[in-house]
Amino acid sequence: MYQKMRHILKCKACNAYTMKEACPKCAEKTSTAAPPKYSPDDKYAKYRRIAKEGERKKESIL
C-alpha cells in the first residue's frame, strides 16, 4: 500500500550519489549522505572528532 521512504545515499568509494543500497558504478555498499542531527548533549561528539582526525591523518589531509 505505502511505499517505503527512500533517501539519497552516497558511495564512499567513488563519491557517487544514488538511491540504491549498492553503488551502480563500483558495486560498493552505500551509506546515508545526510549528516547526523545536531544535539547539544551529544555524548559521543568527542569520540567522533577523534575518529575523523585519525582518518584525515591516514589520508594525509591534515
PDB file of N, CA and C in Angstrom, residues 18-54:
ATOM      1  N   THR A  18      23.283   7.956  -5.082  1.00  0.00           N
ATOM      2  CA  THR A  18      22.299   7.048  -5.652  1.00  0.00           C
ATOM      3  C   THR A  18      21.191   6.813  -4.636  1.00  0.00           C
ATOM      4  N   MET A  19      20.149   6.128  -5.031  1.00  0.00           N
ATOM      5  CA  MET A  19      19.089   5.743  -4.109  1.00  0.00           C
ATOM      6  C   MET A  19      19.085   4.232  -3.897  1.00  0.00           C
ATOM      7  N   LYS A  20      20.116   3.569  -4.366  1.00  0.00           N
ATOM      8  CA  LYS A  20      20.220   2.116  -4.233  1.00  0.00           C
ATOM      9  C   LYS A  20      21.162   1.760  -3.091  1.00  0.00           C
ATOM     10  N   GLU A  21      21.000   0.545  -2.546  1.00  0.00           N
ATOM     11  CA  GLU A  21      21.835   0.080  -1.441  1.00  0.00           C
ATOM     12  C   GLU A  21      23.268  -0.195  -1.878  1.00  0.00           C
ATOM     13  N   ALA A  22      23.464  -0.537  -3.149  1.00  0.00           N
ATOM     14  CA  ALA A  22      24.801  -0.778  -3.695  1.00  0.00           C
ATOM     15  C   ALA A  22      25.054   0.227  -4.813  1.00  0.00           C
ATOM     16  N   CYS A  23      26.263   0.714  -4.899  1.00  0.00           N
ATOM     17  CA  CYS A  23      26.633   1.709  -5.905  1.00  0.00           C
ATOM     18  C   CYS A  23      26.545   1.103  -7.305  1.00  0.00           C
ATOM     19  N   PRO A  24      25.859   1.771  -8.250  1.00  0.00           N
ATOM     20  CA  PRO A  24      25.765   1.243  -9.612  1.00  0.00           C
ATOM     21  C   PRO A  24      27.086   1.327 -10.379  1.00  0.00           C
ATOM     22  N   LYS A  25      28.010   2.199  -9.936  1.00  0.00           N
ATOM     23  CA  LYS A  25      29.291   2.345 -10.634  1.00  0.00           C
ATOM     24  C   LYS A  25      30.321   1.313 -10.188  1.00  0.00           C
ATOM     25  N   CYS A  26      30.452   1.128  -8.858  1.00  0.00           N
ATOM     26  CA  CYS A  26      31.527   0.254  -8.366  1.00  0.00           C
ATOM     27  C   CYS A  26      31.030  -0.913  -7.510  1.00  0.00           C
ATOM     28  N   ALA A  27      29.735  -1.024  -7.271  1.00  0.00           N
ATOM     29  CA  ALA A  27      29.094  -2.113  -6.520  1.00  0.00           C
ATOM     30  C   ALA A  27      29.446  -2.127  -5.030  1.00  0.00           C
ATOM     31  N   GLU A  28      30.011  -1.035  -4.505  1.00  0.00           N
ATOM     32  CA  GLU A  28      30.291  -0.934  -3.071  1.00  0.00           C
ATOM     33  C   GLU A  28      29.001  -0.597  -2.329  1.00  0.00           C
ATOM     34  N   LYS A  29      28.961  -0.877  -1.036  1.00  0.00           N
ATOM     35  CA  LYS A  29      27.807  -0.559  -0.212  1.00  0.00           C
ATOM     36  C   LYS A  29      27.732   0.953   0.005  1.00  0.00           C
ATOM     37  N   THR A  30      26.526   1.518  -0.040  1.00  0.00           N
ATOM     38  CA  THR A  30      26.340   2.957   0.130  1.00  0.00           C
ATOM     39  C   THR A  30      25.906   3.274   1.558  1.00  0.00           C
ATOM     40  N   SER A  31      26.064   4.536   1.961  1.00  0.00           N
ATOM     41  CA  SER A  31      25.629   4.987   3.280  1.00  0.00           C
ATOM     42  C   SER A  31      24.864   6.297   3.119  1.00  0.00           C
ATOM     43  N   THR A  32      24.195   6.728   4.176  1.00  0.00           N
ATOM     44  CA  THR A  32      23.397   7.945   4.083  1.00  0.00           C
ATOM     45  C   THR A  32      24.279   9.153   3.809  1.00  0.00           C
ATOM     46  N   ALA A  33      23.761  10.067   3.015  1.00  0.00           N
ATOM     47  CA  ALA A  33      24.520  11.255   2.636  1.00  0.00           C
ATOM     48  C   ALA A  33      24.334  12.387   3.641  1.00  0.00           C
ATOM     49  N   ALA A  34      23.275  12.341   4.429  1.00  0.00           N
ATOM     50  CA  ALA A  34      22.982  13.409   5.377  1.00  0.00           C
ATOM     51  C   ALA A  34      23.809  13.245   6.652  1.00  0.00           C
ATOM     52  N   PRO A  35      24.253  14.339   7.233  1.00  0.00           N
ATOM     53  CA  PRO A  35      24.985  14.245   8.498  1.00  0.00           C
ATOM     54  C   PRO A  35      24.025  13.906   9.641  1.00  0.00           C
ATOM     55  N   PRO A  36      24.533  13.398  10.751  1.00  0.00           N
ATOM     56  CA  PRO A  36      23.650  13.115  11.887  1.00  0.00           C
ATOM     57  C   PRO A  36      23.069  14.411  12.453  1.00  0.00           C
ATOM     58  N   LYS A  37      21.914  14.328  13.097  1.00  0.00           N
ATOM     59  CA  LYS A  37      21.282  15.510  13.679  1.00  0.00           C
ATOM     60  C   LYS A  37      22.143  16.068  14.808  1.00  0.00           C
ATOM     61  N   TYR A  38      22.131  17.385  14.949  1.00  0.00           N
ATOM     62  CA  TYR A  38      22.909  18.043  15.998  1.00  0.00           C
ATOM     63  C   TYR A  38      22.173  17.951  17.327  1.00  0.00           C
ATOM     64  N   SER A  39      22.912  17.688  18.364  1.00  0.00           N
ATOM     65  CA  SER A  39      22.364  17.682  19.706  1.00  0.00           C
ATOM     66  C   SER A  39      23.391  18.319  20.640  1.00  0.00           C
ATOM     67  N   PRO A  40      23.002  19.309  21.440  1.00  0.00           N
ATOM     68  CA  PRO A  40      23.973  19.932  22.343  1.00  0.00           C
ATOM     69  C   PRO A  40      24.493  18.972  23.413  1.00  0.00           C
ATOM     70  N   ASP A  41      23.724  17.938  23.787  1.00  0.00           N
ATOM     71  CA  ASP A  41      24.211  16.975  24.778  1.00  0.00           C
ATOM     72  C   ASP A  41      24.723  15.706  24.115  1.00  0.00           C
ATOM     73  N   ASP A  42      25.362  15.838  22.982  1.00  0.00           N
ATOM     74  CA  ASP A  42      25.915  14.681  22.282  1.00  0.00           C
ATOM     75  C   ASP A  42      27.074  14.097  23.090  1.00  0.00           C
ATOM     76  N   LYS A  43      26.881  12.887  23.591  1.00  0.00           N
ATOM     77  CA  LYS A  43      27.883  12.241  24.436  1.00  0.00           C
ATOM     78  C   LYS A  43      29.067  11.711  23.628  1.00  0.00           C
ATOM     79  N   TYR A  44      28.877  11.507  22.335  1.00  0.00           N
ATOM     80  CA  TYR A  44      29.891  10.836  21.529  1.00  0.00           C
ATOM     81  C   TYR A  44      30.609  11.766  20.551  1.00  0.00           C
ATOM     82  N   ALA A  45      30.353  13.065  20.608  1.00  0.00           N
ATOM     83  CA  ALA A  45      30.974  14.015  19.675  1.00  0.00           C
ATOM     84  C   ALA A  45      32.495  13.987  19.782  1.00  0.00           C
ATOM     85  N   LYS A  46      33.001  13.897  21.001  1.00  0.00           N
ATOM     86  CA  LYS A  46      34.452  13.862  21.218  1.00  0.00           C
ATOM     87  C   LYS A  46      35.074  12.664  20.501  1.00  0.00           C
ATOM     88  N   TYR A  47      34.438  11.512  20.621  1.00  0.00           N
ATOM     89  CA  TYR A  47      34.969  10.292  20.003  1.00  0.00           C
ATOM     90  C   TYR A  47      34.878  10.352  18.478  1.00  0.00           C
ATOM     91  N   ARG A  48      33.809  10.973  17.974  1.00  0.00           N
ATOM     92  CA  ARG A  48      33.637  11.113  16.528  1.00  0.00           C
ATOM     93  C   ARG A  48      34.725  12.022  15.944  1.00  0.00           C
ATOM     94  N   ARG A  49      35.031  13.116  16.654  1.00  0.00           N
ATOM     95  CA  ARG A  49      36.088  14.020  16.195  1.00  0.00           C
ATOM     96  C   ARG A  49      37.450  13.332  16.203  1.00  0.00           C
ATOM     97  N   ILE A  50      37.719  12.534  17.226  1.00  0.00           N
ATOM     98  CA  ILE A  50      38.988  11.796  17.300  1.00  0.00           C
ATOM     99  C   ILE A  50      39.093  10.811  16.142  1.00  0.00           C
ATOM    100  N   ALA A  51      37.996  10.110  15.844  1.00  0.00           N
ATOM    101  CA  ALA A  51      37.997   9.143  14.739  1.00  0.00           C
ATOM    102  C   ALA A  51      38.201   9.846  13.399  1.00  0.00           C
ATOM    103  N   LYS A  52      37.533  10.983  13.200  1.00  0.00           N
ATOM    104  CA  LYS A  52      37.687  11.730  11.943  1.00  0.00           C
ATOM    105  C   LYS A  52      39.105  12.258  11.791  1.00  0.00           C
ATOM    106  N   GLU A  53      39.702  12.712  12.892  1.00  0.00           N
ATOM    107  CA  GLU A  53      41.072  13.215  12.830  1.00  0.00           C
ATOM    108  C   GLU A  53      42.029  12.097  12.416  1.00  0.00           C
ATOM    109  N   GLY A  54      41.818  10.901  12.961  1.00  0.00           N
ATOM    110  CA  GLY A  54      42.642   9.754  12.581  1.00  0.00           C
ATOM    111  C   GLY A  54      42.496   9.409  11.111  1.00  0.00           C
TER     112      GLY A  54
END
